Coordinates of C-alpha atoms in Angstrom, one line a residue:
C1 CA 131.9 82.3 82.6
W2 CA 131.7 84.5 85.7
P3 CA 135.3 84.3 87.0
D4 CA 136.1 85.5 90.6
I5 CA 139.6 85.5 92.1
S6 CA 140.3 84.4 95.7
Y7 CA 141.6 87.0 98.2
N8 CA 145.1 85.6 98.1
G9 CA 145.1 85.7 94.3
K10 CA 145.9 82.0 93.9
F11 CA 142.5 80.5 93.0
M12 CA 139.6 81.3 90.7
L13 CA 135.9 80.3 90.9
F14 CA 134.0 80.1 87.7
A15 CA 130.9 78.5 86.2
A16 CA 131.0 76.1 83.2
Q17 CA 129.2 73.4 81.3
E18 CA 130.9 70.1 80.5
Q19 CA 128.6 69.8 77.5
K20 CA 126.2 72.3 76.0
D21 CA 123.1 70.3 77.0
Q22 CA 124.3 69.9 80.6
P23 CA 123.6 72.4 83.5
W24 CA 126.0 75.1 84.5
Q25 CA 128.1 74.1 87.6
I26 CA 130.6 75.8 89.8
Y27 CA 134.4 75.0 89.6
E28 CA 137.6 76.2 91.3
M29 CA 140.9 76.4 89.5
N30 CA 144.5 76.7 90.9
L31 CA 145.9 79.5 88.9
K32 CA 149.5 78.2 89.2
S33 CA 148.9 74.6 88.1
H34 CA 145.7 75.3 86.1
K35 CA 144.2 72.2 87.7
Y36 CA 140.5 72.6 88.5
R37 CA 137.8 70.7 90.5
K38 CA 134.0 70.8 90.6
V39 CA 132.7 72.5 93.7
I40 CA 128.9 72.2 93.0
S41 CA 127.4 69.2 91.2
V42 CA 123.6 69.4 91.1
N43 CA 120.9 69.0 88.4
D44 CA 120.1 72.7 88.2
N45 CA 122.0 75.6 86.6
C46 CA 124.4 77.2 89.0
T47 CA 126.2 80.5 88.0
D48 CA 127.8 83.7 89.3
P49 CA 130.0 82.4 92.0
A50 CA 131.9 84.8 94.4
Y51 CA 134.2 84.1 97.3
L52 CA 133.0 84.9 100.8
P53 CA 135.3 85.3 103.9
G54 CA 135.3 82.3 106.2
D55 CA 136.2 79.8 103.3
R56 CA 132.7 79.9 101.8
L57 CA 131.2 81.1 98.5
V58 CA 127.9 82.5 97.2
F59 CA 126.3 81.6 93.9
S60 CA 123.0 81.7 92.0
K61 CA 121.0 78.5 91.6
L62 CA 117.8 77.8 89.6
T63 CA 115.2 77.0 92.3
L64 CA 111.9 75.3 91.6
N65 CA 109.3 75.1 94.4
D66 CA 105.9 76.3 95.5
T67 CA 107.5 79.3 97.4
V68 CA 109.4 81.0 94.6
K69 CA 107.9 79.0 91.7
S70 CA 110.9 79.3 89.3
A71 CA 113.7 81.7 90.2
H72 CA 117.5 81.9 90.4
C73 CA 118.0 82.2 94.2
L74 CA 121.3 82.8 96.1
Y75 CA 123.0 80.0 98.0
T76 CA 126.1 79.7 100.0
C77 CA 128.4 76.7 100.7
N78 CA 131.8 75.7 101.9
L79 CA 134.6 75.7 99.3
D80 CA 134.3 71.9 99.2
G81 CA 130.6 72.1 98.3
S82 CA 129.3 71.0 101.7
G83 CA 127.1 73.1 104.0
L84 CA 124.7 74.2 101.2
R85 CA 122.3 77.0 102.4
Q86 CA 119.7 79.0 100.6
I87 CA 119.7 82.7 101.5
T88 CA 117.1 84.4 99.2
F89 CA 113.5 83.3 99.3
S90 CA 111.5 85.6 96.9
P91 CA 110.2 85.0 93.3
C92 CA 113.1 87.1 92.0
D93 CA 116.2 86.3 89.9
N94 CA 119.6 87.1 91.5
Y95 CA 122.7 87.4 89.3
A96 CA 126.1 89.1 89.0
T97 CA 126.9 88.7 92.6
T98 CA 129.9 90.4 94.2
V99 CA 131.0 90.9 97.8
L100 CA 131.6 94.4 99.2
K101 CA 134.5 95.2 101.5
D102 CA 132.0 95.7 104.4
G103 CA 131.1 91.9 104.1
R104 CA 127.7 92.3 102.4
I105 CA 126.6 90.7 99.2
L106 CA 125.7 92.9 96.3
T107 CA 123.5 91.3 93.6
V108 CA 121.4 92.2 90.6
N109 CA 117.8 91.4 91.7
T110 CA 114.8 91.2 89.2
Q111 CA 111.2 90.6 90.3
L112 CA 109.5 87.8 88.4
L113 CA 106.0 87.6 90.1
P114 CA 103.3 88.6 90.0
D115 CA 104.7 90.5 87.0
H116 CA 108.2 91.3 85.7
G117 CA 109.6 94.2 87.6
N118 CA 112.6 96.5 87.3
S119 CA 116.1 95.2 88.0
I120 CA 117.9 96.7 91.1
L121 CA 121.1 96.4 93.0
M122 CA 120.3 94.7 96.3
T123 CA 122.5 94.2 99.3
M124 CA 122.2 91.6 102.1
R125 CA 124.4 89.9 104.7
P126 CA 125.8 86.5 103.7
D127 CA 123.2 84.7 105.8
G128 CA 120.4 86.4 103.8
T129 CA 119.4 88.9 106.5
K130 CA 118.9 92.6 106.0
A131 CA 118.1 92.3 102.3
D132 CA 117.4 95.8 100.9
M133 CA 117.5 97.9 97.8
F134 CA 120.9 99.6 97.2
Y135 CA 120.3 101.2 93.8
M136 CA 117.6 101.5 91.1
N137 CA 117.5 103.8 88.0
K138 CA 114.0 105.2 88.5
E139 CA 114.2 107.4 85.4
N140 CA 114.2 104.7 82.7
G141 CA 114.3 101.3 84.5
S142 CA 117.7 100.4 83.1
V143 CA 119.3 97.1 84.1
P144 CA 122.5 97.2 86.1
N145 CA 125.0 94.4 85.7
N146 CA 128.5 93.3 86.8
P147 CA 128.9 95.7 89.8
R148 CA 132.4 96.1 91.3
E149 CA 133.7 98.2 94.2
T150 CA 136.5 100.6 93.7
D151 CA 139.3 101.6 96.1
D152 CA 137.9 105.1 96.4
G153 CA 134.5 104.2 97.7
R154 CA 132.4 103.9 94.6
I155 CA 130.4 101.1 92.9
I156 CA 130.9 100.8 89.1
F157 CA 128.8 98.7 86.8
I158 CA 127.3 98.4 83.3
E159 CA 123.8 99.7 82.8
Y160 CA 121.7 98.8 79.8
G161 CA 118.1 98.3 78.6
E162 CA 116.0 98.2 75.5
A163 CA 114.4 101.6 76.3
D164 CA 117.8 103.2 77.3
P165 CA 119.7 105.1 74.6
H166 CA 122.8 104.7 76.7
A167 CA 122.6 100.9 76.8
G168 CA 125.8 99.2 77.7
Q169 CA 127.5 102.2 79.4
V170 CA 129.7 102.4 82.5
V171 CA 127.9 103.9 85.5
S172 CA 129.3 105.0 88.9
I173 CA 127.5 105.5 92.2
S174 CA 128.8 106.4 95.7
Y175 CA 128.9 103.6 98.3
N176 CA 127.7 106.1 100.9
Q177 CA 124.8 107.6 98.9
P178 CA 123.9 105.1 96.1
L179 CA 120.4 106.4 95.3
H180 CA 121.5 110.0 94.7
S181 CA 125.0 109.9 93.2
R182 CA 124.7 108.3 89.7
I183 CA 127.3 109.4 87.2
E184 CA 127.5 108.1 83.7
L185 CA 131.2 107.5 82.9
T186 CA 130.9 106.7 79.2
Q187 CA 129.7 108.8 76.2
G188 CA 128.2 106.2 74.0
T189 CA 131.2 104.2 72.7
P190 CA 132.3 101.6 73.1
V191 CA 129.3 99.5 74.1
C192 CA 130.6 97.8 77.2
Y193 CA 129.9 94.4 78.8
S194 CA 131.9 94.5 81.9
V195 CA 134.2 96.9 83.8
T196 CA 136.8 96.1 86.4
P197 CA 138.8 98.4 88.7
V198 CA 142.6 97.6 88.8
G199 CA 143.6 100.6 90.9
S200 CA 142.4 103.9 92.3
D201 CA 142.0 105.5 88.9
K202 CA 142.4 102.7 86.3
Y203 CA 139.6 100.5 85.0
L204 CA 139.6 97.7 82.4
A205 CA 136.4 97.4 80.2
T206 CA 135.3 94.8 77.7
G207 CA 133.4 96.0 74.7
Y208 CA 133.6 96.8 71.1
K209 CA 133.9 99.9 69.0
P210 CA 132.0 100.6 65.8
G211 CA 133.3 98.6 62.9
E212 CA 135.0 96.0 65.1
E213 CA 133.9 92.3 64.8
R214 CA 135.1 91.1 68.2
V215 CA 134.5 92.2 71.8
S216 CA 137.9 93.2 73.2
L217 CA 139.6 94.4 76.3
Y218 CA 140.4 98.1 76.7
E219 CA 141.8 100.5 79.3
F220 CA 139.1 102.8 80.4
D221 CA 139.7 106.4 81.4
P222 CA 136.9 107.7 83.7
A223 CA 138.3 111.2 83.6
N224 CA 137.8 111.5 79.8
K225 CA 134.9 109.1 79.7
T226 CA 136.4 107.1 76.9
A227 CA 138.0 103.7 76.3
G228 CA 141.7 104.2 75.8
K229 CA 144.2 101.8 74.2
L230 CA 143.4 98.3 73.3
V231 CA 144.8 95.8 75.8
F232 CA 143.9 92.5 74.3
T233 CA 141.9 91.1 71.4
D234 CA 141.5 87.7 69.8
P235 CA 140.3 87.1 66.2
E236 CA 138.5 83.9 67.2
Y237 CA 136.9 84.8 70.5
D238 CA 134.9 87.5 72.2
I239 CA 136.1 88.7 75.6
Y240 CA 133.2 89.5 78.0
E241 CA 134.8 89.4 81.5
A242 CA 138.2 90.3 82.8
V243 CA 139.4 90.1 86.5
P244 CA 142.8 90.9 87.9
A245 CA 144.5 87.8 89.1
M246 CA 146.2 89.3 92.2
P247 CA 145.6 89.4 96.0
I248 CA 142.8 91.7 97.2
E249 CA 141.6 93.0 100.5
R250 CA 139.6 90.4 102.4
P251 CA 136.1 91.7 103.2
K252 CA 134.8 91.7 106.8
N253 CA 133.4 88.4 108.1
L254 CA 130.0 89.5 109.4
P255 CA 128.5 87.6 112.3
S256 CA 125.1 85.9 111.8
E257 CA 121.9 86.4 113.8
V258 CA 120.2 83.4 112.1
D259 CA 119.1 80.7 114.5
L260 CA 117.6 77.7 112.6
L261 CA 115.9 76.6 115.8
V262 CA 113.7 79.7 115.6
K263 CA 110.7 79.5 113.3
S264 CA 110.1 83.2 112.7
G265 CA 111.5 86.7 112.4
L266 CA 110.3 90.2 113.5
I267 CA 109.7 93.3 111.3
L268 CA 108.8 96.7 112.7
C269 CA 107.6 99.7 110.8
Q270 CA 107.8 103.1 112.5
D271 CA 105.1 104.9 110.4
V272 CA 103.5 103.6 107.3
N273 CA 102.4 107.1 106.4
L274 CA 105.9 108.4 106.1
A275 CA 105.9 107.8 102.3
D276 CA 109.0 109.5 100.8
I277 CA 111.6 112.1 101.5
E278 CA 110.0 114.7 99.1
T279 CA 106.8 114.5 101.2
V280 CA 108.8 115.2 104.3
K281 CA 110.7 118.1 102.7
N282 CA 107.6 119.8 101.2
N283 CA 105.1 118.9 103.9
N284 CA 102.8 117.6 101.2
P285 CA 99.4 116.3 102.4
I286 CA 99.0 112.5 102.2
V287 CA 96.1 110.1 102.6
K288 CA 96.5 108.3 105.9
A289 CA 96.6 104.6 105.9
T290 CA 94.8 102.7 108.7
M291 CA 95.6 99.1 107.9
I292 CA 98.0 96.9 105.9
E293 CA 97.6 93.7 103.9
V294 CA 100.4 91.1 103.8
L295 CA 100.5 89.3 100.5
G296 CA 102.0 86.0 99.5
V297 CA 103.0 84.7 96.0
D298 CA 99.4 83.5 95.2
S299 CA 97.4 84.3 98.4
T300 CA 96.9 86.8 101.2
Y301 CA 98.4 86.3 104.6
G302 CA 96.0 88.7 106.3
V303 CA 94.9 92.2 107.1
V304 CA 96.5 94.0 110.1
P305 CA 95.2 97.3 111.6
L306 CA 97.8 100.0 112.2
E307 CA 98.5 101.6 115.5
A308 CA 97.5 105.3 116.0
D309 CA 101.0 106.5 115.1
G310 CA 101.0 104.4 111.9
S311 CA 103.3 101.7 113.2
F312 CA 103.1 97.9 113.0
Q313 CA 105.1 94.9 114.2
L314 CA 104.8 91.5 112.5
K315 CA 106.1 88.1 113.6
V316 CA 106.5 86.3 110.2
L317 CA 107.2 82.7 109.6
A318 CA 110.8 82.4 108.5
D319 CA 111.9 82.3 104.9
L320 CA 108.3 83.1 103.7
P321 CA 108.2 85.7 100.8
F322 CA 105.7 88.5 101.4
R323 CA 104.8 92.0 100.2
I324 CA 102.9 94.7 102.0
R325 CA 100.3 97.2 100.8
S326 CA 98.4 99.8 102.9
F327 CA 94.8 100.9 102.8
D328 CA 92.8 103.9 104.1
E329 CA 89.7 103.8 106.3
N330 CA 87.6 103.4 103.1
G331 CA 89.5 100.3 101.9
R332 CA 91.3 102.2 99.1
V333 CA 95.0 101.4 98.4
V334 CA 97.3 104.1 99.7
N335 CA 100.7 102.5 98.9
G336 CA 102.1 99.3 97.6
P337 CA 102.5 96.5 97.1
S338 CA 106.1 96.7 98.3
A339 CA 109.0 94.8 96.9
W340 CA 109.4 91.2 98.0
L341 CA 110.6 90.7 101.6
W342 CA 111.5 87.7 103.7
L343 CA 112.8 87.2 107.2
R344 CA 115.4 84.6 108.2
P345 CA 115.0 82.6 111.4
N346 CA 115.5 85.0 114.3
E347 CA 116.0 88.0 112.1
R348 CA 115.0 91.5 113.4
R349 CA 114.3 94.2 110.8
G350 CA 113.0 97.7 110.9
C351 CA 111.9 100.3 108.4
V352 CA 111.1 104.0 108.6
G353 CA 107.9 104.1 106.5
C354 CA 106.3 102.8 103.4
H355 CA 108.2 103.3 100.1
E356 CA 110.3 105.9 102.0
D357 CA 113.8 106.8 100.9
P358 CA 116.1 104.1 102.3
E359 CA 118.6 106.8 103.1
L360 CA 116.1 108.5 105.4
V361 CA 117.0 108.5 109.1
P362 CA 114.0 107.6 111.4
F363 CA 112.5 109.9 114.0
N364 CA 113.8 109.3 117.5
R365 CA 110.6 108.0 119.2
I366 CA 109.2 104.7 120.4
P367 CA 106.5 103.3 118.0
L368 CA 103.3 102.2 119.7
A369 CA 103.6 98.8 118.0
V370 CA 106.5 97.7 120.2
K371 CA 104.4 98.1 123.3
I372 CA 102.1 95.2 122.3
P373 CA 102.7 91.6 121.1
P374 CA 103.5 91.4 117.3
V375 CA 100.9 90.1 114.9
I376 CA 101.6 86.6 113.6
I377 CA 101.8 86.2 109.9
P378 CA 100.0 84.4 108.3
V379 CA 97.2 85.5 110.6
S380 CA 95.7 82.0 110.3
V381 CA 98.5 80.8 112.5
T382 CA 97.4 81.5 116.1
E383 CA 100.6 80.4 117.9
I384 CA 104.2 79.6 117.0
K385 CA 105.9 77.2 119.4
E386 CA 109.6 77.8 119.1
K387 CA 112.9 78.4 120.9
I388 CA 112.8 81.4 123.2
V389 CA 115.5 83.9 122.3
E390 CA 117.1 85.8 125.2
L391 CA 118.3 89.3 124.1
E392 CA 121.0 90.8 126.3

């Protein structure tokens, strides 16, 4: 399963089991000779591989520890399997990974703890920094799957869910405005499992039409919102994924700010009380928060008072999953908890507000929180002795 073609079109990554009772592992095949080799050989399931620039790959691996409990986290490694690095650190599953042309990873992220949350499309850099929501269907909580980037600046994927009457349909969003540009490209049939762009205006989709016994491969016409002619079918097999075996544009090779000699990262919020774009547009009154609480998987990391302008700055131990919720002066919850966050060693992150629209541009002012030392998280840690980072 989960094929991904190299940028030169000569190799293919995929996940497979040697036997049904053995874990899924990552392989690479030479498409000319059909010879293949095992890239990853561990005791846990490894799936959803994708090529990264710089002769590396990203994949999903079942991870069991006290930090994430049990979750499929993302890892990267060299094409020979060496240099294994974990890049996601939250109790969330990450699947259906693809790499955008700008060099970022796009993955389907689903919260597992403290309760099962909605599935979203999340982006991050290949070193695990700057992880943030890219898209979520807020209307019905449908699950996105198999995202792919088109030549004309859109992201297409399959969206489905038990409560969604349009389950298994092709959806398109704009790369530049993913939260406010959703277009449904199908009209109910066929029910699709994957969609792949093979040009500026041509897609291939796997799915089935009413009365058919097998999942087959079709041309998909986005203009007419229908599956066109049948491309390929097999009486003995279902076809779930199709990828074009041809050279593609190599994504940008993004530099990394991660420094493993540093033990923490910094996060700055400009104003917790900037809640969402509709509040800004309509000048709606909001209850002001005066403090935040930083939550771990099964404990609290401490309560932090906000500055007069609603800002805060935290120095968080690296690779520690946390969520944030805000309180008013009477101890009542104003917002949150947030989605799971983590900071890589030496990462610097900033946000405009609390649950604000991610496409909102911040006000041009200096938050009060940057004028004082950041609060260490967990607050029980009084000092972090680490490498001093010089910023030029």
